[in-house]
PDB file of C-alpha atoms in Angstrom:
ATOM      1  CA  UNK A 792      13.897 -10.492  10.038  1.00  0.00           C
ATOM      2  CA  UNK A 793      11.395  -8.149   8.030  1.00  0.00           C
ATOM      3  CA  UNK A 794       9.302  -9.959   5.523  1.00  0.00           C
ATOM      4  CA  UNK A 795      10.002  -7.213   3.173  1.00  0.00           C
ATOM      5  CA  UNK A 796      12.900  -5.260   3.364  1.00  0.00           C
ATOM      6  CA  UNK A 797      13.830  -2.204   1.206  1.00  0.00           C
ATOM      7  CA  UNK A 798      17.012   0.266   2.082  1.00  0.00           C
ATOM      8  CA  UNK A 799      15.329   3.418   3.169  1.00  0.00           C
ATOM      9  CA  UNK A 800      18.032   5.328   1.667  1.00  0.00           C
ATOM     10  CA  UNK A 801      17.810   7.961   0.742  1.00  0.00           C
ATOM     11  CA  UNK A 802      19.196   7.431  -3.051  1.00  0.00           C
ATOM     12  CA  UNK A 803      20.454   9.872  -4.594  1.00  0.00           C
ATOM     13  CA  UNK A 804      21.256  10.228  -8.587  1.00  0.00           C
ATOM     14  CA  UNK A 805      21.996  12.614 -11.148  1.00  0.00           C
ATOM     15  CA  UNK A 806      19.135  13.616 -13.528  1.00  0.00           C
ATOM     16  CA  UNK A 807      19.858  11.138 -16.367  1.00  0.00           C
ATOM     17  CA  UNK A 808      21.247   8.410 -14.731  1.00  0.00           C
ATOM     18  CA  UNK A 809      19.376   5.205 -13.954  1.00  0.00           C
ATOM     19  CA  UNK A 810      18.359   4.610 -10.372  1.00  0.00           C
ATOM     20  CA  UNK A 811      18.319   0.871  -8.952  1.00  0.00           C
ATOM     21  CA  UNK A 812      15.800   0.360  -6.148  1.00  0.00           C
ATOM     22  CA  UNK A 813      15.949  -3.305  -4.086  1.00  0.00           C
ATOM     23  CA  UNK A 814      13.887  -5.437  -2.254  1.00  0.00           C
ATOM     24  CA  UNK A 815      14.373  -8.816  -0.581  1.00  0.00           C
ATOM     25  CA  UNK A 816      11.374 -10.659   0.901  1.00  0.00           C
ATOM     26  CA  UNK A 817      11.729 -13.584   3.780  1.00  0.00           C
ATOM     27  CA  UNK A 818       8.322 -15.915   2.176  1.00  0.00           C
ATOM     28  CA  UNK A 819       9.408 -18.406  -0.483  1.00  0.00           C
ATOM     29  CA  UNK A 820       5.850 -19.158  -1.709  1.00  0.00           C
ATOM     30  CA  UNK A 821       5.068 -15.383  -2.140  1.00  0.00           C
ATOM     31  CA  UNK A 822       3.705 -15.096  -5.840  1.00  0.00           C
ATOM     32  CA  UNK A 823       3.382 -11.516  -6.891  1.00  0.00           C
ATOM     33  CA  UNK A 824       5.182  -8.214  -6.953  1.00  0.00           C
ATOM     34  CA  UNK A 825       4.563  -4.331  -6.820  1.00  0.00           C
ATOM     35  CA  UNK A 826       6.592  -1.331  -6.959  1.00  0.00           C
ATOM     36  CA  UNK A 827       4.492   1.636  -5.624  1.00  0.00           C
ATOM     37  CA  UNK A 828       5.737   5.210  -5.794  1.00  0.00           C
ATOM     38  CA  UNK A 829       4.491   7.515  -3.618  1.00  0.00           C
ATOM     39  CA  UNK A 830       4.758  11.524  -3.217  1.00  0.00           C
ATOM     40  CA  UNK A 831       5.137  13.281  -0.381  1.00  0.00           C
ATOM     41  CA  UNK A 832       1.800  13.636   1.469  1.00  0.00           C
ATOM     42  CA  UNK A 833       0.117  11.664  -1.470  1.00  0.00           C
ATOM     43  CA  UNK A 834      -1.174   8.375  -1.651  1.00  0.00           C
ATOM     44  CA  UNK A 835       0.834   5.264  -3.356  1.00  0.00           C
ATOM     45  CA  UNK A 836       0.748   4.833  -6.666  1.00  0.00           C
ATOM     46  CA  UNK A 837       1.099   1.822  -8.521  1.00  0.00           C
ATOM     47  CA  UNK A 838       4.310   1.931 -11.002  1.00  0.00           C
ATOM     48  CA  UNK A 839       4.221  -1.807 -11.943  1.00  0.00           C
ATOM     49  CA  UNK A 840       4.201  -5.455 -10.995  1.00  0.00           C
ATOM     50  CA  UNK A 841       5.872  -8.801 -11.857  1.00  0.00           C
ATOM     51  CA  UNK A 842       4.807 -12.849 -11.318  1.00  0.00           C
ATOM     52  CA  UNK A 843       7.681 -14.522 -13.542  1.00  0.00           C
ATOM     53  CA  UNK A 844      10.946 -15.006 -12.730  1.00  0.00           C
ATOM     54  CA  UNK A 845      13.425 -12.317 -15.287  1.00  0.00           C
ATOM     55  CA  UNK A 846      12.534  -8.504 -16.393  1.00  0.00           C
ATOM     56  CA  UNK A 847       9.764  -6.785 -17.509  1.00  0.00           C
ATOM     57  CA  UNK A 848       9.494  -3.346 -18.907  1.00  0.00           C
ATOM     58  CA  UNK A 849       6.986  -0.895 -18.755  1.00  0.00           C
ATOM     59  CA  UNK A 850       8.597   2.429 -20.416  1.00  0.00           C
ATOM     60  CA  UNK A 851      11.354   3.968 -18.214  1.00  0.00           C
ATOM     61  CA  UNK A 852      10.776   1.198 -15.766  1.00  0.00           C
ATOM     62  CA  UNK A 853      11.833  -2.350 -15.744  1.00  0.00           C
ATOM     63  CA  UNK A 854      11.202  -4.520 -12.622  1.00  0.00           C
ATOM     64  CA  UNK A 855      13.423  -8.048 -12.112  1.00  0.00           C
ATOM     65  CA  UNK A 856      12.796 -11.051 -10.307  1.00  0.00           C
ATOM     66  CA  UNK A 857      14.771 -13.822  -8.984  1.00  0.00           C
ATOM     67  CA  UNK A 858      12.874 -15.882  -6.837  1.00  0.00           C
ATOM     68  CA  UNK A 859      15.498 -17.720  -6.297  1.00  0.00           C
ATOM     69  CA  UNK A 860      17.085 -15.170  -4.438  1.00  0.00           C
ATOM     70  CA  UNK A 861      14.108 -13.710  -3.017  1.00  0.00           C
ATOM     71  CA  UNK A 862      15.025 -10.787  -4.348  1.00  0.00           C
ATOM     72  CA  UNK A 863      13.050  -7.992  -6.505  1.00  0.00           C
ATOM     73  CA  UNK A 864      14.367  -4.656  -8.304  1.00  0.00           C
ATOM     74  CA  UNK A 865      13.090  -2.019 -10.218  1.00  0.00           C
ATOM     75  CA  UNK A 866      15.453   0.063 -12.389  1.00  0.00           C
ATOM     76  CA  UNK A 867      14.550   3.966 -13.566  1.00  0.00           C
ATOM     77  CA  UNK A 868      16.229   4.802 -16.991  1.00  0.00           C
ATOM     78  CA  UNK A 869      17.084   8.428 -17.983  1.00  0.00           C
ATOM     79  CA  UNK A 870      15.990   9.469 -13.549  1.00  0.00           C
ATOM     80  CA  UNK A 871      14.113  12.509 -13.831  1.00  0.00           C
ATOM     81  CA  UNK A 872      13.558  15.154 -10.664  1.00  0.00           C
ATOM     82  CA  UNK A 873      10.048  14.237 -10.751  1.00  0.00           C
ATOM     83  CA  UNK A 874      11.036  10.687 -10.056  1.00  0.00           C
ATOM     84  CA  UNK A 875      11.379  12.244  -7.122  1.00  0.00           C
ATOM     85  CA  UNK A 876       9.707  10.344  -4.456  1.00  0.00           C
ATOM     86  CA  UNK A 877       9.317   6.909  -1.565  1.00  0.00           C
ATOM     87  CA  UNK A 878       9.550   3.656  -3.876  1.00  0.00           C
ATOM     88  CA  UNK A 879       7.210   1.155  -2.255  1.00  0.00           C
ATOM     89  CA  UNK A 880       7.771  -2.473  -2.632  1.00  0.00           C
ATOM     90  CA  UNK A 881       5.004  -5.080  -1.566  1.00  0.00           C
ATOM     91  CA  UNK A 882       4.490  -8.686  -1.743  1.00  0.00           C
ATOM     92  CA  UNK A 883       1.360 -10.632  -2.265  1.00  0.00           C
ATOM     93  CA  UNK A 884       1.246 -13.487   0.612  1.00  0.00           C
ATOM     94  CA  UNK A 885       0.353 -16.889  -0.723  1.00  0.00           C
ATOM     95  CA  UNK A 886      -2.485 -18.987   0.174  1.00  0.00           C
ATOM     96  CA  UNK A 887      -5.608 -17.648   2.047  1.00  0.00           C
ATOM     97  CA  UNK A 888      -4.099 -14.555   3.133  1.00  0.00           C
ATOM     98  CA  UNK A 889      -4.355 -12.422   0.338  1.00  0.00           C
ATOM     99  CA  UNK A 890      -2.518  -9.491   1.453  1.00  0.00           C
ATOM    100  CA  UNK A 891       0.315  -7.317   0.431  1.00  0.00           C
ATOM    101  CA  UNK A 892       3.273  -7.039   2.813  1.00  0.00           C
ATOM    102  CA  UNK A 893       5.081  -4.137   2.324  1.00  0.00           C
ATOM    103  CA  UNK A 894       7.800  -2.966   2.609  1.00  0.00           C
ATOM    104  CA  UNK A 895       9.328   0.818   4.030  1.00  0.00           C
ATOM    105  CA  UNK A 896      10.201   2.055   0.830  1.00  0.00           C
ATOM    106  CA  UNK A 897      13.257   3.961  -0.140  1.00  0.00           C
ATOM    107  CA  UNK A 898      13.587   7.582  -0.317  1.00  0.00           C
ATOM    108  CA  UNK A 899      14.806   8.765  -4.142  1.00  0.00           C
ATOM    109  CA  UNK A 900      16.448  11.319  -5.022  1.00  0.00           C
ATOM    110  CA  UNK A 901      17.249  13.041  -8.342  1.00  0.00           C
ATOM    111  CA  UNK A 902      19.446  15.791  -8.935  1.00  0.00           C
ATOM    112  CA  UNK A 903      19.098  18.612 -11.344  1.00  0.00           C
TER     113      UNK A 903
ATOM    114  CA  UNK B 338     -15.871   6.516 -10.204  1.00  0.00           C
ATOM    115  CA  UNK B 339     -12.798   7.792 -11.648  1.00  0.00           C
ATOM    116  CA  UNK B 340     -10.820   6.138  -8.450  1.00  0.00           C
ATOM    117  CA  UNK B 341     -11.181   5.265  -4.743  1.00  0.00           C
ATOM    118  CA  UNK B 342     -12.627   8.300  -3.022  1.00  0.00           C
ATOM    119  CA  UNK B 343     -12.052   8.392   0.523  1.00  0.00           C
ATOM    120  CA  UNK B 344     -14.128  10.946   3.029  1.00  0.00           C
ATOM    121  CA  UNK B 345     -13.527  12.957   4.781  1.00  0.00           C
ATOM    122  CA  UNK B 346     -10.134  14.207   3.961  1.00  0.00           C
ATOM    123  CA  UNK B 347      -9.309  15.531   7.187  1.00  0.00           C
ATOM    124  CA  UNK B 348     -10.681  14.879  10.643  1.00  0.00           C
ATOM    125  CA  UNK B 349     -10.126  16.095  13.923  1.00  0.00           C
ATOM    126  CA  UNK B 350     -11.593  14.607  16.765  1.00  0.00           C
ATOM    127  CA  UNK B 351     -11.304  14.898  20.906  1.00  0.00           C
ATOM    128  CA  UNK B 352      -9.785  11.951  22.298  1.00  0.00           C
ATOM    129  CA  UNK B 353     -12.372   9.242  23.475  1.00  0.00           C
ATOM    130  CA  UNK B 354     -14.851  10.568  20.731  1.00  0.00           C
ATOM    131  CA  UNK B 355     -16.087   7.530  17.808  1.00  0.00           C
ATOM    132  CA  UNK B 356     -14.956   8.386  14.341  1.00  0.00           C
ATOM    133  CA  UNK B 357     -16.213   6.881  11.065  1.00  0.00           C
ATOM    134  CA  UNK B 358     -14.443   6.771   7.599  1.00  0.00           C
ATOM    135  CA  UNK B 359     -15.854   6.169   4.814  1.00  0.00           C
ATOM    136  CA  UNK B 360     -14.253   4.641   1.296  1.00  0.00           C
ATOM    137  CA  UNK B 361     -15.902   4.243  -1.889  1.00  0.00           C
ATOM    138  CA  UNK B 362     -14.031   2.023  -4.215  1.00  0.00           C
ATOM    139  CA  UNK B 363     -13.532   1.782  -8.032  1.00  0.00           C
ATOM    140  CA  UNK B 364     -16.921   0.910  -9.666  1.00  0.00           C
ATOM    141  CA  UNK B 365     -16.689  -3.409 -10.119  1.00  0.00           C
ATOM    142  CA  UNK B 366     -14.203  -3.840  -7.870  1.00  0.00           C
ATOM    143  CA  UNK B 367     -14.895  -6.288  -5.363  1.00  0.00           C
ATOM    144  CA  UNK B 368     -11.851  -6.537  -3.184  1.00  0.00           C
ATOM    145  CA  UNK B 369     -11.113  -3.336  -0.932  1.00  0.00           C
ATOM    146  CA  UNK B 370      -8.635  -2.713   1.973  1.00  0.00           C
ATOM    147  CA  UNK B 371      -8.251  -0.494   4.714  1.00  0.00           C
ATOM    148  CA  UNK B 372      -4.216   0.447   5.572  1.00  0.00           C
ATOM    149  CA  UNK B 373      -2.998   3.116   7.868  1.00  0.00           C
ATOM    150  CA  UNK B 374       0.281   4.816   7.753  1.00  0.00           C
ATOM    151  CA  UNK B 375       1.748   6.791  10.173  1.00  0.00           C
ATOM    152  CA  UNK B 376       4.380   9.726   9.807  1.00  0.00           C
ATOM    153  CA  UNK B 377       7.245   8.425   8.121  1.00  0.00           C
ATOM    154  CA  UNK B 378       5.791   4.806   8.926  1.00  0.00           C
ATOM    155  CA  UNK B 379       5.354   1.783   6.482  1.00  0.00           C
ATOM    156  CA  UNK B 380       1.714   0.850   5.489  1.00  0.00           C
ATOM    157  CA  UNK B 381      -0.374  -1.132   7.976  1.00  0.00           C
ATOM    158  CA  UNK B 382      -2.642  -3.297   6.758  1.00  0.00           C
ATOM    159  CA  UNK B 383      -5.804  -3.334   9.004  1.00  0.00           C
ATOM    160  CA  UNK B 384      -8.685  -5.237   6.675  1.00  0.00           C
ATOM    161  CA  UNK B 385      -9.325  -6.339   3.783  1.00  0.00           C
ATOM    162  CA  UNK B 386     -12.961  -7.541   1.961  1.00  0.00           C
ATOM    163  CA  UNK B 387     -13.912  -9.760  -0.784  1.00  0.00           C
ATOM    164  CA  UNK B 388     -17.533  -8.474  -1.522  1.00  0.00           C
ATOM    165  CA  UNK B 389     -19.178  -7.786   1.831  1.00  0.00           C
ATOM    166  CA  UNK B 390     -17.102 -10.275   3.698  1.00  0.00           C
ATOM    167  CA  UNK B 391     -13.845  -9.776   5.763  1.00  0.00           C
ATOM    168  CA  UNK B 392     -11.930 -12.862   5.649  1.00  0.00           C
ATOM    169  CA  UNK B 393      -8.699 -11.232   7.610  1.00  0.00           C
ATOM    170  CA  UNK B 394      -9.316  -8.926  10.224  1.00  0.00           C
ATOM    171  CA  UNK B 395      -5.879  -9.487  12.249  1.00  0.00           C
ATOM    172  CA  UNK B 396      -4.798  -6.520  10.954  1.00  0.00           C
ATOM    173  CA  UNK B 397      -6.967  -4.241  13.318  1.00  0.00           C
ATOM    174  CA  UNK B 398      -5.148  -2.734  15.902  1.00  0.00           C
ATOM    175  CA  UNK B 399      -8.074  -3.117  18.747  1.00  0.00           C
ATOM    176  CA  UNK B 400     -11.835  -3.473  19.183  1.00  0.00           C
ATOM    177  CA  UNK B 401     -12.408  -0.728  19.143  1.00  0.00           C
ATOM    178  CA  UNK B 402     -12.165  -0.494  15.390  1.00  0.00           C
ATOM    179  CA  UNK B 403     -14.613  -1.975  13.590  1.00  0.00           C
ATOM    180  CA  UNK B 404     -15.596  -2.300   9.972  1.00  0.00           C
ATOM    181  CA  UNK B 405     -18.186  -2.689   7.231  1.00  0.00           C
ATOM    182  CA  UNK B 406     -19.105  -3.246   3.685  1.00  0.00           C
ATOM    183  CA  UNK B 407     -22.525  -3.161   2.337  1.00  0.00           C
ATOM    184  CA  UNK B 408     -23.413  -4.022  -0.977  1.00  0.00           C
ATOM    185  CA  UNK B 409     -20.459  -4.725  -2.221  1.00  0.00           C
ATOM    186  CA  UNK B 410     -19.249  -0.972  -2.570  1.00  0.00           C
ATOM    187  CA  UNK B 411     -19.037   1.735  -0.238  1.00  0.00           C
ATOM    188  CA  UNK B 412     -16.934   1.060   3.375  1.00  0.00           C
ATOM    189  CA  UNK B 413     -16.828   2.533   6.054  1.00  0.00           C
ATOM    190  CA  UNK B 414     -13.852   2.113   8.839  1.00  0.00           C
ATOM    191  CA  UNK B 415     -14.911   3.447  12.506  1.00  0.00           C
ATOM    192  CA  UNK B 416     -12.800   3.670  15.643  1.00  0.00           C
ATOM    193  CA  UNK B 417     -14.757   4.115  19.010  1.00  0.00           C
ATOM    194  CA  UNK B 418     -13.098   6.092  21.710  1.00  0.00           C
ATOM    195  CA  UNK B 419     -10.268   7.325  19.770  1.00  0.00           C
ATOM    196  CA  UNK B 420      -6.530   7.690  21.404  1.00  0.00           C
ATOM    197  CA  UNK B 421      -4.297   9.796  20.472  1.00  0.00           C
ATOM    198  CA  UNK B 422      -2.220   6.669  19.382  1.00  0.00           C
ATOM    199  CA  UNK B 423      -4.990   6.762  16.485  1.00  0.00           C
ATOM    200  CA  UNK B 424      -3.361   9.559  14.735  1.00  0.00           C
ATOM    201  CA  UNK B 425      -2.454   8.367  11.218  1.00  0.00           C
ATOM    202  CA  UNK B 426      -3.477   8.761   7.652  1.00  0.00           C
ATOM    203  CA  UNK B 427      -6.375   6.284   6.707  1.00  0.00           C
ATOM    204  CA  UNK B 428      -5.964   4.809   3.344  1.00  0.00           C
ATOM    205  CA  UNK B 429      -8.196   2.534   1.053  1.00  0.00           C
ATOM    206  CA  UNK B 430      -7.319   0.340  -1.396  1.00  0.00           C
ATOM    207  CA  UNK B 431      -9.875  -1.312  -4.323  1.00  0.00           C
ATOM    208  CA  UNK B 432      -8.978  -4.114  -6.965  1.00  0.00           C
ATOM    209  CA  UNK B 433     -10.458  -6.471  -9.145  1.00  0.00           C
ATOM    210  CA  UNK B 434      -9.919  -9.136  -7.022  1.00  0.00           C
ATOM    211  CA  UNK B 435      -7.610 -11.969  -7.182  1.00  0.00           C
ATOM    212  CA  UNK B 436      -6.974 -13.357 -10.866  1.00  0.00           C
ATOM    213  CA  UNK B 437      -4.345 -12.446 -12.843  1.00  0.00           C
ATOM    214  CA  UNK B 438      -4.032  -9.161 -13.832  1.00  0.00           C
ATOM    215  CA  UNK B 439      -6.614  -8.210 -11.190  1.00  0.00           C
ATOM    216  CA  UNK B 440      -5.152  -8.010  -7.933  1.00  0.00           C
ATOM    217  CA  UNK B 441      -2.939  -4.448  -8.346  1.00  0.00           C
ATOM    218  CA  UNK B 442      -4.628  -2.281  -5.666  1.00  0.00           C
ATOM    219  CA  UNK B 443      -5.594   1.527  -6.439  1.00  0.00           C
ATOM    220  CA  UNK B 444      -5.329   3.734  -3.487  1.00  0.00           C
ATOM    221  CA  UNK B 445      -7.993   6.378  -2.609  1.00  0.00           C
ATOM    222  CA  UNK B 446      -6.308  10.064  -1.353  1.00  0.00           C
ATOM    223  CA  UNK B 447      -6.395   9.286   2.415  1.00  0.00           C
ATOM    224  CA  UNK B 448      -8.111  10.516   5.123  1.00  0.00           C
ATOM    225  CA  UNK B 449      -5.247  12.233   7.717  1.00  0.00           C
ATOM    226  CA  UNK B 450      -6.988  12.009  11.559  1.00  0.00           C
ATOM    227  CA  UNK B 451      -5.926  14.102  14.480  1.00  0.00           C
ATOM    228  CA  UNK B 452      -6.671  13.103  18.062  1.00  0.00           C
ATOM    229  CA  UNK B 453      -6.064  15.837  20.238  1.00  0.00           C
TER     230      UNK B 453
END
């Protein structure tokens, strides 16, 4: 099993729509997480990131934990084509190793 | 800086010649990282360093990749008798470091090698 798994889609919606992106992760003490978007031939960017169980909302983009469930979203309201792009999820380890896992990313889509 | 700037941009070497890429991070921020991503590949991590220390190196492929950080700032990744294997896009990553609200990393443009 992955430690961080994302469907690689791709995802497609209509311009408008809201597009739902998911990530599980495998490590039950992992504390933080990012959503990175990144362009084609560009480098990630960082979108957001989340340490508490619930939602939080940063504009268009709202990111949800359930730890529980090992299980991280972020959701795009009103999709537009320039959301166009690989979604990025990555997981800080706990403890001494300090470093992200990441995940493949899923390909999005949105349609004129 | 603006952001992570990352040099060269593009590099193509002969295969079994030593390449060295350099990263200059976000002014203050002592944590940087070295990834690699191949085409249509997930990021590999490769190093990371808190100051001028690398406290987790398992990321590096081989020794024959090596790398620094001197004062704190600039770093520079080299690979010695490069494969074509090598071929991959070079990223760097800076952040704060590991506090709350300090540990998103900012990614530099990339350096894309070539091993022919």
């Amino acid at each position: 099993q992955k430690e961080v798994e994302q469907n690689s889609g791709p995802l497609s919606v209509p311009e408008g729509a809201i597009a739902s992106l998911n990530c599980t992760y495998s490590d039950r003490g992992s504390q933080s997480f990012f959503w990175y978007r990144q362009y084609s031939g560009k480098s990630p960017e960082l979108i957001m990131f989340i340490d508490s169980n619930g939602d939080k909302e940063d504009g268009r983009f709202t990111a949800q934990l359930n730890k529980a469930s090992q299980y991280v979203s972020l959701l795009i309201r009103d999709s537009q084509p320039s959301d166009s792009a690989t979604y990025l999820c990555a997981v800080l380890n706990a403890g001494n190793n300090r470093k992200l896992i990441w995940g493949l990313g899923t390909s999005l889509a949105v349609n004129p | 800086g603006a952001g992570v700037s990352q040099s060269p941009s593009n590099k193509v070497t002969e295969k079994g010649k030593d390449v060295e890429l350099r990263c200059d991070p976000i002014s203050g921020h002592t944590a940087l990282y070295w990834y690699r991503q191949s085409l249509g590949q997930g990021l590999e991590f490769l190093i990371y360093f808190q100051g001028n220390s690398a406290p987790d190196k398992s990321g590096l492929p081989s020794d024959r990749f090596s790398a620094e950080r001197t004062g704190g700032s600039v770093s520079t990744l080299t690979i010695q008798r490069t494969q074509q294997e090598d071929s991959a896009v070079y990223l760097c990553a800076s952040s704060l470091g590991w506090g709350q609200g300090a540990r998103e990393q900012y990614f530099g443009p990339g350096t894309r090698l070539t091993v022919t």
